[in-house]
Amino acid sequence: MKRWTKLCAALLCAAVFLSAAGCSARSPVTSDGFKKEAQTMGFEVGGDDDASQTTETQAQETVHVSKAKTATELTFLSFADGDSAQAAYAALKKQFAPNGGGKVVEAATYSKYTVTVGELFYTLSRMDTTVVYGKATLANQKEVEDFFQAIHY
């Protein structure tokens, strides 16, 4: 009887654990979701971003936000397909750190790259057909990290 109880308890724990793991699937943020979260965190929508000039023309949607006080910038790009998003991700990654380095996570529908170049910190992430990236000084790196955590990138 004790064995049966332990077995049932173990199976129940395994079922709860596995079902919770399925809840953490990521989904891409929308441009509206990006704007809303950015505004909640004190960013202002608008302005231009030099880094996205090469990829912006291919993007279906572009949203740029910034904080004037800290010079932290975030950009959202949405593309027609995953291949276009992947190409933009690769171009931006090369632009931010032409000599390589940094920390990389790569998968079929998700990629994330973080790198420090001099006094600047960059985070670049691709999910499905979207690319989101941020730039901040090392002193304000946490603003970018907190934003990416908030949008689950």
PDB file of C-alpha atoms in Angstrom:
ATOM      1  CA  MET A   1       0.000   0.000   0.000  1.00  0.00           C
ATOM      2  CA  LYS A   2       2.828   2.405   0.831  1.00  0.00           C
ATOM      3  CA  ARG A   3       4.494   1.635  -2.493  1.00  0.00           C
ATOM      4  CA  TRP A   4       1.286   2.384  -4.353  1.00  0.00           C
ATOM      5  CA  THR A   5       0.874   5.709  -2.521  1.00  0.00           C
ATOM      6  CA  LYS A   6       4.473   6.730  -3.255  1.00  0.00           C
ATOM      7  CA  LEU A   7       4.075   5.771  -6.899  1.00  0.00           C
ATOM      8  CA  CYS A   8       0.865   7.796  -7.234  1.00  0.00           C
ATOM      9  CA  ALA A   9       2.488  10.779  -5.529  1.00  0.00           C
ATOM     10  CA  ALA A  10       5.519  10.586  -7.834  1.00  0.00           C
ATOM     11  CA  LEU A  11       3.307  10.363 -10.929  1.00  0.00           C
ATOM     12  CA  LEU A  12       1.223  13.302  -9.755  1.00  0.00           C
ATOM     13  CA  CYS A  13       4.352  15.409  -9.178  1.00  0.00           C
ATOM     14  CA  ALA A  14       5.699  14.461 -12.605  1.00  0.00           C
ATOM     15  CA  ALA A  15       2.403  15.397 -14.254  1.00  0.00           C
ATOM     16  CA  VAL A  16       2.329  18.791 -12.537  1.00  0.00           C
ATOM     17  CA  PHE A  17       5.965  19.460 -13.451  1.00  0.00           C
ATOM     18  CA  LEU A  18       5.507  18.505 -17.100  1.00  0.00           C
ATOM     19  CA  SER A  19       2.309  20.499 -17.511  1.00  0.00           C
ATOM     20  CA  ALA A  20       3.970  23.576 -15.971  1.00  0.00           C
ATOM     21  CA  ALA A  21       6.879  23.228 -18.383  1.00  0.00           C
ATOM     22  CA  GLY A  22       4.457  23.445 -21.300  1.00  0.00           C
ATOM     23  CA  CYS A  23       3.124  26.786 -20.041  1.00  0.00           C
ATOM     24  CA  SER A  24       6.442  28.524 -20.570  1.00  0.00           C
ATOM     25  CA  ALA A  25       6.311  28.478 -24.364  1.00  0.00           C
ATOM     26  CA  ARG A  26       7.314  31.804 -25.814  1.00  0.00           C
ATOM     27  CA  SER A  27       5.323  33.754 -28.324  1.00  0.00           C
ATOM     28  CA  PRO A  28       6.446  36.859 -30.228  1.00  0.00           C
ATOM     29  CA  VAL A  29       5.489  40.271 -28.942  1.00  0.00           C
ATOM     30  CA  THR A  30       3.356  42.470 -31.201  1.00  0.00           C
ATOM     31  CA  SER A  31       4.225  46.072 -32.031  1.00  0.00           C
ATOM     32  CA  ASP A  32       1.379  47.218 -29.763  1.00  0.00           C
ATOM     33  CA  GLY A  33       2.592  44.980 -26.944  1.00  0.00           C
ATOM     34  CA  PHE A  34       6.132  46.302 -27.433  1.00  0.00           C
ATOM     35  CA  LYS A  35       4.936  49.942 -27.277  1.00  0.00           C
ATOM     36  CA  LYS A  36       2.722  49.326 -24.255  1.00  0.00           C
ATOM     37  CA  GLU A  37       5.470  47.630 -22.246  1.00  0.00           C
ATOM     38  CA  ALA A  38       8.017  50.278 -23.256  1.00  0.00           C
ATOM     39  CA  GLN A  39       5.726  53.099 -22.184  1.00  0.00           C
ATOM     40  CA  THR A  40       5.019  51.305 -18.906  1.00  0.00           C
ATOM     41  CA  MET A  41       8.770  51.244 -18.273  1.00  0.00           C
ATOM     42  CA  GLY A  42       9.202  54.965 -19.022  1.00  0.00           C
ATOM     43  CA  PHE A  43      10.334  54.865 -22.663  1.00  0.00           C
ATOM     44  CA  GLU A  44       9.096  57.364 -25.240  1.00  0.00           C
ATOM     45  CA  VAL A  45       7.887  56.080 -28.610  1.00  0.00           C
ATOM     46  CA  GLY A  46       9.444  57.590 -31.723  1.00  0.00           C
ATOM     47  CA  GLY A  47      12.790  58.745 -33.013  1.00  0.00           C
ATOM     48  CA  ASP A  48      15.258  57.184 -35.398  1.00  0.00           C
ATOM     49  CA  ASP A  49      17.770  54.429 -34.925  1.00  0.00           C
ATOM     50  CA  ASP A  50      20.878  54.189 -37.106  1.00  0.00           C
ATOM     51  CA  ALA A  51      21.372  50.449 -36.588  1.00  0.00           C
ATOM     52  CA  SER A  52      18.067  49.485 -38.153  1.00  0.00           C
ATOM     53  CA  GLN A  53      18.566  51.556 -41.317  1.00  0.00           C
ATOM     54  CA  THR A  54      19.764  48.521 -43.292  1.00  0.00           C
ATOM     55  CA  THR A  55      17.015  46.190 -42.080  1.00  0.00           C
ATOM     56  CA  GLU A  56      14.222  48.716 -41.635  1.00  0.00           C
ATOM     57  CA  THR A  57      13.407  48.844 -45.343  1.00  0.00           C
ATOM     58  CA  GLN A  58      12.646  45.111 -45.295  1.00  0.00           C
ATOM     59  CA  ALA A  59      10.581  45.266 -42.113  1.00  0.00           C
ATOM     60  CA  GLN A  60       6.796  45.393 -42.289  1.00  0.00           C
ATOM     61  CA  GLU A  61       6.613  47.228 -38.948  1.00  0.00           C
ATOM     62  CA  THR A  62       9.204  49.235 -37.045  1.00  0.00           C
ATOM     63  CA  VAL A  63       8.857  50.739 -33.572  1.00  0.00           C
ATOM     64  CA  HIS A  64      11.681  52.643 -31.895  1.00  0.00           C
ATOM     65  CA  VAL A  65      11.589  53.770 -28.258  1.00  0.00           C
ATOM     66  CA  SER A  66      14.137  55.544 -26.104  1.00  0.00           C
ATOM     67  CA  LYS A  67      14.830  57.178 -22.770  1.00  0.00           C
ATOM     68  CA  ALA A  68      16.457  60.565 -23.255  1.00  0.00           C
ATOM     69  CA  LYS A  69      17.769  60.665 -19.678  1.00  0.00           C
ATOM     70  CA  THR A  70      19.780  57.438 -19.994  1.00  0.00           C
ATOM     71  CA  ALA A  71      20.190  57.224 -23.812  1.00  0.00           C
ATOM     72  CA  THR A  72      18.805  53.679 -23.704  1.00  0.00           C
ATOM     73  CA  GLU A  73      17.209  52.625 -27.006  1.00  0.00           C
ATOM     74  CA  LEU A  74      14.973  49.705 -27.991  1.00  0.00           C
ATOM     75  CA  THR A  75      13.728  48.754 -31.446  1.00  0.00           C
ATOM     76  CA  PHE A  76      11.052  46.317 -32.648  1.00  0.00           C
ATOM     77  CA  LEU A  77      11.058  44.984 -36.221  1.00  0.00           C
ATOM     78  CA  SER A  78       8.434  42.685 -37.728  1.00  0.00           C
ATOM     79  CA  PHE A  79       9.015  40.815 -41.004  1.00  0.00           C
ATOM     80  CA  ALA A  80       6.881  38.929 -43.509  1.00  0.00           C
ATOM     81  CA  ASP A  81       8.625  35.624 -42.806  1.00  0.00           C
ATOM     82  CA  GLY A  82      11.156  33.919 -40.575  1.00  0.00           C
ATOM     83  CA  ASP A  83      13.915  33.967 -43.210  1.00  0.00           C
ATOM     84  CA  SER A  84      13.758  37.773 -43.442  1.00  0.00           C
ATOM     85  CA  ALA A  85      13.849  38.051 -39.649  1.00  0.00           C
ATOM     86  CA  GLN A  86      16.830  35.675 -39.522  1.00  0.00           C
ATOM     87  CA  ALA A  87      18.680  37.732 -42.166  1.00  0.00           C
ATOM     88  CA  ALA A  88      18.018  40.966 -40.241  1.00  0.00           C
ATOM     89  CA  TYR A  89      19.162  39.319 -36.997  1.00  0.00           C
ATOM     90  CA  ALA A  90      22.419  38.182 -38.638  1.00  0.00           C
ATOM     91  CA  ALA A  91      23.057  41.641 -40.170  1.00  0.00           C
ATOM     92  CA  LEU A  92      22.448  43.445 -36.887  1.00  0.00           C
ATOM     93  CA  LYS A  93      24.566  40.952 -34.960  1.00  0.00           C
ATOM     94  CA  LYS A  94      27.473  41.593 -37.316  1.00  0.00           C
ATOM     95  CA  GLN A  95      26.912  45.352 -37.115  1.00  0.00           C
ATOM     96  CA  PHE A  96      26.926  45.441 -33.300  1.00  0.00           C
ATOM     97  CA  ALA A  97      30.068  43.339 -32.923  1.00  0.00           C
ATOM     98  CA  PRO A  98      31.990  42.963 -36.190  1.00  0.00           C
ATOM     99  CA  ASN A  99      34.773  41.101 -34.374  1.00  0.00           C
ATOM    100  CA  GLY A 100      32.417  38.564 -32.792  1.00  0.00           C
ATOM    101  CA  GLY A 101      32.340  37.714 -29.127  1.00  0.00           C
ATOM    102  CA  GLY A 102      29.330  37.966 -26.880  1.00  0.00           C
ATOM    103  CA  LYS A 103      26.878  35.356 -25.638  1.00  0.00           C
ATOM    104  CA  VAL A 104      24.697  33.502 -28.156  1.00  0.00           C
ATOM    105  CA  VAL A 105      21.589  31.320 -27.859  1.00  0.00           C
ATOM    106  CA  GLU A 106      20.387  29.955 -31.206  1.00  0.00           C
ATOM    107  CA  ALA A 107      17.376  27.772 -32.083  1.00  0.00           C
ATOM    108  CA  ALA A 108      15.097  27.334 -35.090  1.00  0.00           C
ATOM    109  CA  THR A 109      12.592  30.038 -34.141  1.00  0.00           C
ATOM    110  CA  TYR A 110      14.482  31.867 -31.379  1.00  0.00           C
ATOM    111  CA  SER A 111      17.892  33.519 -31.168  1.00  0.00           C
ATOM    112  CA  LYS A 112      19.414  35.840 -28.595  1.00  0.00           C
ATOM    113  CA  TYR A 113      22.735  37.653 -28.646  1.00  0.00           C
ATOM    114  CA  THR A 114      24.253  39.880 -25.975  1.00  0.00           C
ATOM    115  CA  VAL A 115      27.562  41.687 -26.276  1.00  0.00           C
ATOM    116  CA  THR A 116      29.491  44.517 -24.666  1.00  0.00           C
ATOM    117  CA  VAL A 117      31.508  46.744 -26.972  1.00  0.00           C
ATOM    118  CA  GLY A 118      33.477  49.387 -25.113  1.00  0.00           C
ATOM    119  CA  GLU A 119      31.009  51.197 -22.865  1.00  0.00           C
ATOM    120  CA  LEU A 120      27.933  49.968 -24.758  1.00  0.00           C
ATOM    121  CA  PHE A 121      25.781  46.924 -24.055  1.00  0.00           C
ATOM    122  CA  TYR A 122      23.670  45.380 -26.837  1.00  0.00           C
ATOM    123  CA  THR A 123      20.940  42.750 -26.694  1.00  0.00           C
ATOM    124  CA  LEU A 124      19.496  41.379 -29.905  1.00  0.00           C
ATOM    125  CA  SER A 125      16.731  38.788 -30.040  1.00  0.00           C
ATOM    126  CA  ARG A 126      14.763  37.108 -32.815  1.00  0.00           C
ATOM    127  CA  MET A 127      11.563  35.199 -32.274  1.00  0.00           C
ATOM    128  CA  ASP A 128       9.693  33.799 -35.263  1.00  0.00           C
ATOM    129  CA  THR A 129       9.168  36.809 -37.586  1.00  0.00           C
ATOM    130  CA  THR A 130      10.188  39.525 -35.112  1.00  0.00           C
ATOM    131  CA  VAL A 131      13.505  41.066 -34.097  1.00  0.00           C
ATOM    132  CA  VAL A 132      13.916  43.184 -30.962  1.00  0.00           C
ATOM    133  CA  TYR A 133      17.129  44.837 -29.907  1.00  0.00           C
ATOM    134  CA  GLY A 134      18.334  47.257 -27.299  1.00  0.00           C
ATOM    135  CA  LYS A 135      21.364  49.440 -26.715  1.00  0.00           C
ATOM    136  CA  ALA A 136      22.453  51.022 -23.449  1.00  0.00           C
ATOM    137  CA  THR A 137      25.523  52.198 -21.633  1.00  0.00           C
ATOM    138  CA  LEU A 138      26.960  49.680 -19.180  1.00  0.00           C
ATOM    139  CA  ALA A 139      25.570  51.794 -16.341  1.00  0.00           C
ATOM    140  CA  ASN A 140      22.036  51.337 -17.751  1.00  0.00           C
ATOM    141  CA  GLN A 141      22.334  47.723 -18.948  1.00  0.00           C
ATOM    142  CA  LYS A 142      19.663  46.623 -16.479  1.00  0.00           C
ATOM    143  CA  GLU A 143      17.028  48.728 -18.278  1.00  0.00           C
ATOM    144  CA  VAL A 144      17.505  46.639 -21.427  1.00  0.00           C
ATOM    145  CA  GLU A 145      17.660  43.352 -19.517  1.00  0.00           C
ATOM    146  CA  ASP A 146      14.491  44.181 -17.561  1.00  0.00           C
ATOM    147  CA  PHE A 147      12.624  45.097 -20.752  1.00  0.00           C
ATOM    148  CA  PHE A 148      13.597  41.865 -22.514  1.00  0.00           C
ATOM    149  CA  GLN A 149      12.511  39.900 -19.450  1.00  0.00           C
ATOM    150  CA  ALA A 150       9.172  41.755 -19.383  1.00  0.00           C
ATOM    151  CA  ILE A 151       8.401  40.850 -23.013  1.00  0.00           C
ATOM    152  CA  HIS A 152       9.717  37.278 -22.511  1.00  0.00           C
ATOM    153  CA  TYR A 153      12.492  37.546 -25.083  1.00  0.00           C
TER     154      TYR A 153
END
